[in-house]
Short mmCIF file of C-alpha atoms in Angstrom, two decimals:
data_model
loop_
_atom_site.label_atom_id
_atom_site.label_comp_id
_atom_site.label_asym_id
_atom_site.label_seq_id
_atom_site.Cartn_x
_atom_site.Cartn_y
_atom_site.Cartn_z
CA MET A 1 102.04 23.02 64.98
CA SER A 2 103.43 23.46 61.55
CA ASN A 3 105.01 26.78 60.73
CA SER A 4 102.45 29.51 60.29
CA SER A 5 103.85 30.26 56.85
CA SER A 6 103.07 26.74 55.59
CA THR A 7 101.01 26.40 52.45
CA PRO A 8 97.99 24.10 52.29
CA ALA A 9 98.90 20.44 51.94
CA LYS A 10 98.78 19.08 48.40
CA GLY A 11 98.50 15.40 47.65
CA ILE A 12 98.51 13.57 44.33
CA PRO A 13 96.04 15.42 42.06
CA ILE A 14 93.29 13.07 40.87
CA GLY A 15 90.44 14.04 38.57
CA LEU A 16 87.00 12.70 39.53
CA ILE A 17 84.61 12.89 36.58
CA GLY A 18 81.00 11.79 36.16
CA PRO A 19 77.43 12.70 37.17
CA GLU A 20 77.32 15.21 40.02
CA ALA A 21 75.70 12.76 42.47
CA LEU A 22 78.40 10.14 41.91
CA VAL A 23 81.24 12.64 41.96
CA GLN A 24 80.08 13.89 45.36
CA LYS A 25 79.96 10.29 46.59
CA MET A 26 83.53 9.81 45.33
CA VAL A 27 84.65 13.02 47.06
CA LYS A 28 83.24 11.72 50.33
CA VAL A 29 85.08 8.39 50.04
CA ILE A 30 88.36 10.00 48.99
CA ARG A 31 88.61 11.68 52.40
CA ASN A 32 90.00 8.35 53.59
CA PHE A 33 92.89 8.77 51.13
CA PRO A 34 95.08 11.60 52.48
CA SER A 35 97.54 10.99 49.64
CA PHE A 36 95.03 12.35 47.11
CA ASP A 37 94.09 15.93 46.27
CA PRO A 38 90.77 15.61 44.38
CA ILE A 39 89.72 17.71 41.39
CA ALA A 40 85.96 17.11 41.21
CA ARG A 41 84.16 17.59 37.89
CA GLY A 42 80.46 16.83 37.93
CA CYS A 43 79.10 16.80 34.38
CA THR A 44 76.75 15.32 31.78
CA GLU A 45 77.70 12.42 29.54
CA GLU A 46 78.44 14.74 26.60
CA GLU A 47 80.87 16.83 28.66
CA VAL A 48 82.99 13.91 29.85
CA PRO A 49 85.61 13.80 27.04
CA ARG A 50 86.22 17.55 27.09
CA LEU A 51 86.48 17.69 30.90
CA ALA A 52 88.79 14.68 30.91
CA GLU A 53 91.21 16.44 28.55
CA GLU A 54 91.06 19.66 30.58
CA THR A 55 91.49 17.89 33.92
CA ALA A 56 94.35 15.75 32.61
CA ALA A 57 96.45 18.91 32.36
CA GLU A 58 96.17 19.31 36.17
CA ALA A 59 95.87 15.72 37.39
CA GLU A 60 98.19 12.75 37.62
CA VAL A 61 95.40 10.20 37.24
CA LEU A 62 91.69 10.24 36.31
CA LEU A 63 88.87 8.25 37.91
CA LEU A 64 85.63 8.05 35.91
CA SER A 65 82.32 7.24 37.56
CA GLY A 66 81.59 4.16 35.46
CA PRO A 67 82.16 2.19 32.25
CA MET A 68 80.20 4.54 29.97
CA PRO A 69 82.22 7.72 30.66
CA TYR A 70 85.38 5.60 30.69
CA GLY A 71 84.52 4.24 27.24
CA ARG A 72 83.91 7.70 25.83
CA VAL A 73 87.22 8.98 27.19
CA ARG A 74 89.08 6.01 25.71
CA GLN A 75 87.40 6.37 22.33
CA GLU A 76 87.43 10.16 21.96
CA THR A 77 90.63 11.31 23.68
CA ARG A 78 94.32 10.51 23.76
CA LEU A 79 95.47 11.03 27.33
CA SER A 80 98.98 10.45 28.63
CA ILE A 81 97.97 9.77 32.26
CA PRO A 82 96.35 6.64 33.77
CA VAL A 83 92.54 6.49 33.51
CA HIS A 84 90.40 4.26 35.76
CA TYR A 85 86.69 3.84 36.41
CA VAL A 86 84.54 2.73 39.34
CA PRO A 87 83.45 -0.90 38.81
CA LEU A 88 80.07 -2.27 39.75
CA THR A 89 79.79 -5.34 41.95
CA ASP A 90 76.87 -7.40 43.17
CA THR A 91 76.61 -5.22 46.31
CA GLY A 92 75.19 -2.31 44.32
CA LEU A 93 73.00 -4.72 42.37
CA PHE A 94 71.52 -6.22 45.56
CA ARG A 95 70.62 -2.73 46.75
CA ALA A 96 68.89 -1.89 43.44
CA LEU A 97 67.00 -5.20 43.40
CA TYR A 98 65.85 -4.62 46.97
CA ARG A 99 64.49 -1.18 46.09
CA LEU A 100 62.83 -2.52 42.96
CA LYS A 101 61.24 -5.39 44.86
CA ASN A 102 59.83 -2.98 47.45
CA LYS A 103 58.38 -0.68 44.80
CA GLN A 104 57.29 -3.13 42.11
CA GLY A 105 57.18 -6.51 43.78
CA LEU A 106 58.99 -9.22 41.81
CA GLU A 107 55.96 -11.39 41.16
CA SER A 108 55.59 -14.48 39.02
CA SER A 109 57.11 -14.08 35.53
CA PHE A 110 58.30 -10.55 36.27
CA ARG A 111 60.28 -9.28 33.24
CA LEU A 112 63.27 -7.01 33.65
CA THR A 113 65.61 -5.28 31.17
CA ILE A 114 69.23 -4.83 32.22
CA ASP A 115 72.13 -2.87 30.71
CA THR A 116 75.89 -2.73 31.44
CA LEU A 117 75.80 -5.43 34.14
CA SER A 118 77.08 -8.85 33.14
CA ARG A 119 74.72 -11.78 32.84
CA SER A 120 76.78 -13.87 35.27
CA MET A 121 76.71 -11.14 37.95
CA VAL A 122 72.93 -10.77 37.73
CA GLU A 123 72.24 -14.50 37.66
CA ASN A 124 74.48 -15.04 40.70
CA ALA A 125 72.65 -12.24 42.51
CA PHE A 126 69.27 -13.85 41.75
CA LYS A 127 70.62 -17.17 43.00
CA GLU A 128 71.86 -15.55 46.24
CA ILE A 129 68.43 -14.12 47.04
CA GLU A 130 66.69 -17.28 45.77
CA GLU A 131 64.78 -15.30 43.17
CA THR A 132 63.53 -17.64 40.43
CA LEU A 133 60.52 -15.71 39.15
CA VAL A 134 62.32 -12.97 37.22
CA THR A 135 63.02 -13.14 33.50
CA ALA A 136 65.90 -10.85 32.52
CA VAL A 137 66.51 -9.38 29.06
CA TYR A 138 70.09 -8.12 28.67
CA PHE A 139 71.30 -5.36 26.39
CA ASP A 140 73.35 -7.12 23.74
CA GLY A 141 75.74 -4.44 22.59
CA PRO A 142 79.21 -2.96 23.07
CA SER A 143 80.46 -2.36 26.60
CA TYR A 144 80.64 1.40 26.07
CA THR A 145 77.33 2.25 24.44
CA PRO A 146 75.88 5.80 24.15
CA SER A 147 73.01 6.44 26.53
CA GLU A 148 70.57 7.01 23.66
CA GLU A 149 70.90 3.38 22.58
CA LEU A 150 70.38 2.11 26.12
CA ILE A 151 67.27 4.27 26.53
CA ARG A 152 65.95 3.01 23.19
CA PHE A 153 66.52 -0.60 24.25
CA HIS A 154 64.67 -0.26 27.57
CA ARG A 155 61.84 1.77 26.02
CA GLN A 156 61.26 -0.65 23.16
CA GLN A 157 61.16 -3.67 25.48
CA TYR A 158 58.79 -1.90 27.86
CA GLU A 159 56.39 -0.66 25.16
CA GLU A 160 56.31 -4.06 23.45
CA GLY A 161 55.53 -5.80 26.74
CA GLY A 162 58.93 -7.44 26.94
CA SER A 163 59.66 -5.89 30.35
CA GLN A 164 57.95 -4.35 33.35
CA ALA A 165 60.95 -2.47 34.74
CA ALA A 166 64.60 -1.68 34.00
CA LEU A 167 67.92 -1.87 35.80
CA THR A 168 70.58 0.52 34.51
CA ALA A 169 74.11 1.42 35.57
CA GLU A 170 73.81 4.95 34.18
CA GLU A 171 72.15 7.86 35.95
CA CYS A 172 71.25 9.67 32.72
CA VAL A 173 69.48 6.54 31.45
CA SER A 174 67.57 6.17 34.72
CA ARG A 175 66.52 9.81 34.61
CA ALA A 176 65.31 9.52 31.00
CA LEU A 177 63.36 6.34 31.74
CA THR A 178 61.71 7.99 34.73
CA GLU A 179 60.61 10.90 32.52
CA LEU A 180 59.13 8.34 30.09
CA GLY A 181 57.20 6.73 32.95
CA ILE A 182 59.17 3.48 32.81
CA PRO A 183 59.81 1.91 36.24
CA ASN A 184 63.54 1.58 36.81
CA GLU A 185 66.38 1.51 39.32
CA TRP A 186 69.84 3.00 38.97
CA VAL A 187 72.54 0.58 40.16
CA VAL A 188 74.79 2.92 42.15
CA PRO A 189 78.39 2.01 43.00
CA THR A 190 78.93 1.43 46.72
CA ASP A 191 81.60 3.08 48.84
CA SER A 192 83.60 -0.14 48.71
CA ASN A 193 83.49 -0.09 44.88
CA ILE A 194 84.87 3.45 44.92
CA THR A 195 87.52 2.52 47.49
CA VAL A 196 88.79 -0.33 45.29
CA ALA A 197 88.98 2.00 42.28
CA LEU A 198 90.85 4.65 44.29
CA GLU A 199 93.37 2.09 45.51
CA ARG A 200 94.05 1.02 41.93
CA ALA A 201 94.32 4.62 40.81
CA LEU A 202 96.76 5.42 43.61
CA LEU A 203 99.04 2.51 42.73
CA SER A 204 99.19 3.64 39.08
CA THR A 205 100.54 7.15 39.79
CA GLU A 206 104.18 8.06 39.32
CA THR A 207 104.17 9.97 42.61
CA ARG A 208 102.98 6.90 44.44
CA LYS A 209 105.57 4.70 42.79
CA SER A 210 108.34 7.07 43.84
CA LYS A 211 106.94 7.53 47.37
CA GLU A 212 106.57 3.79 47.97
CA ALA A 213 110.30 3.64 48.68
CA GLN A 214 110.54 6.96 50.53
CA ILE A 215 112.26 6.82 53.93
CA VAL A 216 109.99 7.01 56.96
CA VAL A 217 111.41 7.73 60.43
CA GLY A 218 109.40 6.97 63.55
CA MET A 219 110.07 7.86 67.18
CA VAL A 220 108.32 5.99 69.98
CA ASN A 221 108.18 7.13 73.59
CA VAL A 222 106.79 5.02 76.44
CA ASP A 223 104.31 7.16 78.38
CA ASN A 224 104.94 7.46 82.14
CA PHE A 225 107.90 5.08 81.93
CA GLY A 226 109.38 6.38 85.18
CA LYS A 227 106.18 5.64 87.04
CA SER A 228 106.06 2.11 85.59
CA VAL A 229 109.66 1.53 86.74
CA GLN A 230 108.87 2.72 90.26
CA GLN A 231 106.10 0.13 90.49
CA ARG A 232 108.62 -2.70 89.92
CA SER A 233 109.93 -4.28 93.12
CA SER A 234 113.45 -5.06 91.94
CA GLU A 235 116.09 -4.30 89.33
CA HIS A 236 115.37 -7.71 87.86
CA GLU A 237 111.70 -6.76 87.30
CA ILE A 238 112.75 -3.45 85.75
CA GLN A 239 115.07 -5.20 83.27
CA LYS A 240 112.31 -7.68 82.41
CA LEU A 241 109.97 -4.74 81.66
CA LYS A 242 112.57 -3.14 79.39
CA LEU A 243 113.12 -6.43 77.62
CA GLU A 244 109.38 -6.91 77.04
CA ILE A 245 109.05 -3.38 75.67
CA HIS A 246 111.99 -3.97 73.34
CA ARG A 247 110.56 -7.28 72.18
CA THR A 248 107.13 -5.75 71.51
CA LEU A 249 108.69 -2.96 69.46
CA LEU A 250 110.89 -5.43 67.57
CA ASP A 251 107.85 -7.49 66.59
CA TYR A 252 106.12 -4.38 65.27
CA VAL A 253 109.10 -3.05 63.35
CA GLU A 254 109.62 -6.50 61.87
CA SER A 255 106.10 -6.26 60.42
CA LEU A 256 107.22 -2.99 58.82
CA ASP A 257 110.32 -4.71 57.40
CA GLY A 258 112.21 -1.95 59.20
CA CYS A 259 115.08 -1.33 61.59
CA LEU A 260 114.74 -0.48 65.32
CA THR A 261 117.25 1.34 67.52
CA PRO A 262 116.84 2.28 71.23
CA ILE A 263 117.86 5.89 71.91
CA GLY A 264 117.20 5.94 75.63
CA SER A 265 115.56 3.94 78.35
CA ASP A 266 112.07 4.95 77.23
CA GLU A 267 112.55 6.05 73.61
CA TYR A 268 113.11 4.21 70.35
CA LEU A 269 113.83 5.08 66.74
CA PHE A 270 112.73 3.04 63.73
CA PHE A 271 113.13 3.25 59.96
CA THR A 272 110.87 1.82 57.27
CA THR A 273 109.47 2.79 53.87
CA ARG A 274 106.35 4.81 53.18
CA GLY A 275 104.49 2.17 51.20
CA ILE A 276 104.83 -0.47 53.92
CA PHE A 277 103.95 1.98 56.68
CA GLU A 278 100.80 3.10 54.87
CA ARG A 279 99.62 -0.46 54.39
CA GLU A 280 100.36 -1.46 58.01
CA THR A 281 98.42 1.54 59.35
CA GLY A 282 95.46 0.94 57.04
CA GLY A 283 96.06 4.21 55.20
CA TYR A 284 97.24 6.19 58.25
CA LYS A 285 94.31 5.23 60.48
CA SER A 286 95.62 3.11 63.36
CA ILE A 287 98.82 1.92 65.05
CA PRO A 288 98.65 -1.82 65.86
CA LEU A 289 101.75 -1.45 68.05
CA ALA A 290 99.86 0.70 70.56
CA ARG A 291 97.21 -1.92 71.18
CA SER A 292 99.79 -4.66 71.47
CA ALA A 293 101.79 -2.68 74.07
CA ASN A 294 98.64 -1.88 76.02
CA LYS A 295 97.40 -5.45 76.01
CA ARG A 296 100.72 -7.14 76.79
CA LEU A 297 102.32 -4.60 79.11
CA GLY A 298 99.55 -2.24 80.25
CA LEU A 299 101.50 0.69 78.75
CA THR A 300 100.54 3.49 76.41
CA LEU A 301 102.83 4.93 73.76
CA SER A 302 103.37 8.25 72.05
CA MET A 303 104.64 8.16 68.50
CA GLY A 304 105.87 10.69 65.99
CA VAL A 305 106.39 9.80 62.34
CA GLY A 306 108.18 11.89 59.76
CA PHE A 307 108.16 11.67 55.95
CA GLY A 308 111.02 13.39 54.24
CA ARG A 309 113.07 13.77 51.10
CA SER A 310 116.06 12.67 53.16
CA ALA A 311 116.59 10.67 56.34
CA ASN A 312 117.65 13.86 58.11
CA GLU A 313 114.47 15.70 57.16
CA ALA A 314 112.28 12.72 58.08
CA GLY A 315 114.04 12.43 61.46
CA THR A 316 113.55 16.12 62.24
CA LEU A 317 109.86 15.90 61.38
CA ALA A 318 109.49 12.70 63.43
CA ARG A 319 110.84 14.51 66.51
CA SER A 320 108.37 17.38 65.97
CA ALA A 321 105.52 14.91 65.53
CA LEU A 322 106.50 13.09 68.74
CA ARG A 323 106.51 16.39 70.62
CA ARG A 324 102.99 17.03 69.33
CA SER A 325 101.87 13.59 70.55
CA LYS A 326 103.23 14.29 74.04
CA GLU A 327 101.57 17.72 74.03
CA ALA A 328 98.29 15.99 73.20
CA GLY A 329 98.56 14.12 76.50
CA GLY A 330 100.30 10.96 75.27
CA ASN A 331 98.78 7.79 73.85
CA ALA A 332 98.74 9.48 70.46
CA CYS A 333 100.48 9.39 67.11
CA PHE A 334 100.94 12.25 64.67
CA ILE A 335 102.53 12.18 61.24
CA LEU A 336 104.34 15.14 59.70
CA ARG A 337 104.71 14.97 55.95
CA GLU A 338 107.48 16.61 53.96
CA ASP A 339 105.28 19.64 53.24
CA HIS A 340 104.75 20.01 57.03
CA SER A 341 101.09 19.02 56.77
CA ILE A 342 99.80 16.93 59.67
CA ILE A 343 97.92 13.65 59.85
CA GLY A 344 96.56 12.64 63.21
CA PRO A 345 95.91 11.69 65.84
CA LEU A 346 95.89 8.08 64.66
CA GLU A 347 94.00 5.43 66.61
CA MET A 348 96.10 4.10 69.48
CA ALA A 349 95.30 1.87 72.47
CA ALA A 350 91.89 3.37 73.16
CA PRO A 351 89.21 3.21 70.45
CA VAL A 352 88.91 6.27 68.25
CA GLU A 353 85.45 6.93 66.92
CA GLN A 354 86.47 9.01 63.95
CA ALA A 355 89.18 8.60 61.35
CA ALA A 356 92.47 10.47 61.24
CA ALA A 357 92.42 14.11 60.22
CA LEU A 358 94.58 16.02 57.83
CA THR A 359 95.05 19.30 59.67
CA ASP A 360 95.30 22.18 57.24
CA PRO A 361 97.76 24.98 57.94
CA GLU A 362 94.98 27.60 57.72
CA LEU A 363 93.30 26.13 60.82
CA ILE A 364 96.63 26.03 62.62
CA ARG A 365 97.42 29.62 61.70
CA THR A 366 93.99 30.86 62.83
CA ALA A 367 94.30 29.01 66.14
CA GLU A 368 97.78 30.32 66.87
CA GLU A 369 96.78 33.91 66.05
CA ALA A 370 93.99 33.58 68.62
CA GLY A 371 96.43 32.50 71.32
CA MET A 372 95.69 28.78 71.10
CA THR A 373 99.10 27.17 71.51
CA SER A 374 100.13 24.05 69.65
CA ALA A 375 99.89 22.06 72.88
CA TYR A 376 96.30 23.18 73.48
CA LEU A 377 95.21 22.52 69.89
CA SER A 378 96.85 19.08 69.94
CA ARG A 379 95.02 18.11 73.13
CA LEU A 380 91.68 19.33 71.76
CA MET A 381 92.24 17.51 68.46
CA ASN A 382 93.16 14.33 70.29
CA ARG A 383 90.02 14.48 72.42
CA PHE A 384 87.87 15.28 69.38
CA ALA A 385 89.30 12.32 67.44
CA ARG A 386 88.56 9.99 70.33
CA THR A 387 85.05 11.19 71.18
CA GLY A 388 83.74 13.43 68.39
CA VAL A 389 82.55 15.85 71.12
CA THR A 390 82.81 19.61 70.50
CA ASP A 391 80.69 21.00 73.37
CA TYR A 392 82.18 21.41 76.85
CA THR A 393 81.81 23.34 80.08
CA VAL A 394 84.69 25.56 81.21
CA HIS A 395 85.60 23.01 83.89
CA GLU A 396 85.79 20.20 81.32
CA LEU A 397 88.01 22.27 79.04
CA ALA A 398 90.28 23.24 81.93
CA ASP A 399 90.63 19.56 82.78
CA ILE A 400 91.50 18.63 79.17
CA LEU A 401 94.14 21.35 78.93
CA ASP A 402 95.37 20.82 82.52
CA ILE A 403 95.02 24.50 83.50
CA THR A 404 93.01 26.43 86.10
CA VAL A 405 89.39 27.41 85.50
CA ARG A 406 90.38 31.09 85.78
CA SER A 407 92.97 30.67 83.01
CA MET A 408 90.42 28.77 80.95
CA HIS A 409 87.91 31.63 81.23
CA ARG A 410 90.57 34.06 80.01
CA LEU A 411 91.44 31.87 77.04
CA LEU A 412 87.79 31.36 76.13
CA LEU A 413 87.29 35.11 75.86
CA GLN A 414 90.21 35.29 73.40
CA TRP A 415 88.98 32.34 71.39
CA MET A 416 85.41 33.64 71.20
CA GLU A 417 86.64 37.00 69.91
CA SER A 418 88.47 35.15 67.13
CA GLY A 419 85.49 32.95 66.27
CA LEU A 420 87.11 29.69 67.35
CA VAL A 421 84.60 29.11 70.13
CA GLU A 422 80.94 30.05 70.64
CA ILE A 423 78.39 29.63 73.41
CA ALA A 424 76.21 26.66 72.44
CA GLY A 425 73.76 26.76 75.34
CA MET A 426 73.33 26.41 79.08
CA GLU A 427 73.60 23.39 81.36
CA LYS A 428 71.23 23.29 84.33
CA VAL A 429 72.71 22.20 87.64
CA PRO A 430 70.83 21.06 90.79
CA LYS A 431 72.06 24.08 92.75
CA GLY A 432 73.48 27.36 91.61
CA ARG A 433 73.51 29.20 88.32
CA PRO A 434 73.33 27.32 85.00
CA ARG A 435 76.70 26.70 83.37
CA GLN A 436 77.54 27.88 79.90
CA ILE A 437 78.34 25.27 77.25
CA TYR A 438 81.13 26.23 74.85
CA ARG A 439 81.36 24.83 71.33
CA LEU A 440 84.72 24.41 69.58
CA VAL A 441 83.72 25.96 66.26
CA LEU A 442 87.14 25.28 64.78
CA LEU A 443 86.39 21.55 65.01
CA ALA A 444 82.58 21.45 64.81
CA GLY A 445 81.41 20.31 61.40
CA ARG A 446 84.87 19.01 60.47
CA SER A 447 85.25 15.37 59.46
CA VAL A 448 88.43 14.30 61.20
CA ASN A 449 88.55 12.75 57.82
#
């Protein structure tokens, strides 16, 4: 585990500003971006410019919830950092039209007022769903219009019989129309819309630009290599196995535009850059190499990756990360960043049901103080990432940690005293006393992000 004196990991500070509901949605999506450290600011439309200026003093980039807050920030502030907003696509529009159709029913000559969304987007959406009965009236005004004008537009059309319902891209407009008794739907950005905006925001930061070229060192160890060698019938077969392993690793490192060096019969070292590695792993989620090795050779791999300010630092962290992967039982990959924060385990040969976690030093420190060694925590994290299960019997836990049941009972008493584990219930068995079910509180409720 990282040193107990480590401070919490800090990524690139990004300000998230907009209505509370959308900001919370953005916070949820940003968990898939371990490079970011979000500063969430839920607010009203009027508060956006002031909060943007305040947040800009802490953040490296701002992400606004939509075009309206973005327009106000551009018009009313002078910020020196990049500012982006979450775009709307036809996916969010389809969802809003579906809800509207269920509630109102888009009957013959149904009239609809629409703001913010482009005419071409809406017409294409109608064409996709083969909807020819709707007449749309579009707000004909500036892209960044105050909400009062949008509300006035929808209200006037509705009261004059020009529309029967409204589609708006702004929550405050939707809320005001609802209070006025005007049927409406708020076109909410989807998770994919937010993801696209976050990717653009990330690429615009100075930190990202400098880290794109940062050295990354990786160490790969072939699990149970000695056993695989023993299963070969001749020296010729052994050399063929080694050659196939080398070729598989070369193919992978070539995709990273990197350099590969063998450092033993079952261990390899590679170098690449951080930007390429992040893209190849899908944002630190999976290792394609592991699946390739498993499919072609029937082998599993352990990998440790280090990010550092120098090649020496990255190499040292890669070795520590590899040790953690072996402690987790193999077939795992952990990443140690320059601040000693941990990402992992990443998806390897077997499917992982949950995404990679950023393990905070506070969790590590609490676990170690309770007598949970780094090897034990790594194994539990690896199992949790692969299954999402937090409830086990003592026998199951002993099997995961490869220790005796008696030793497991002793450890459970320590962990329960420290609040890391609790009794979740009882398991009935055909014969004998019911078995206690233990819940790993330190992992329960955590999104292995």
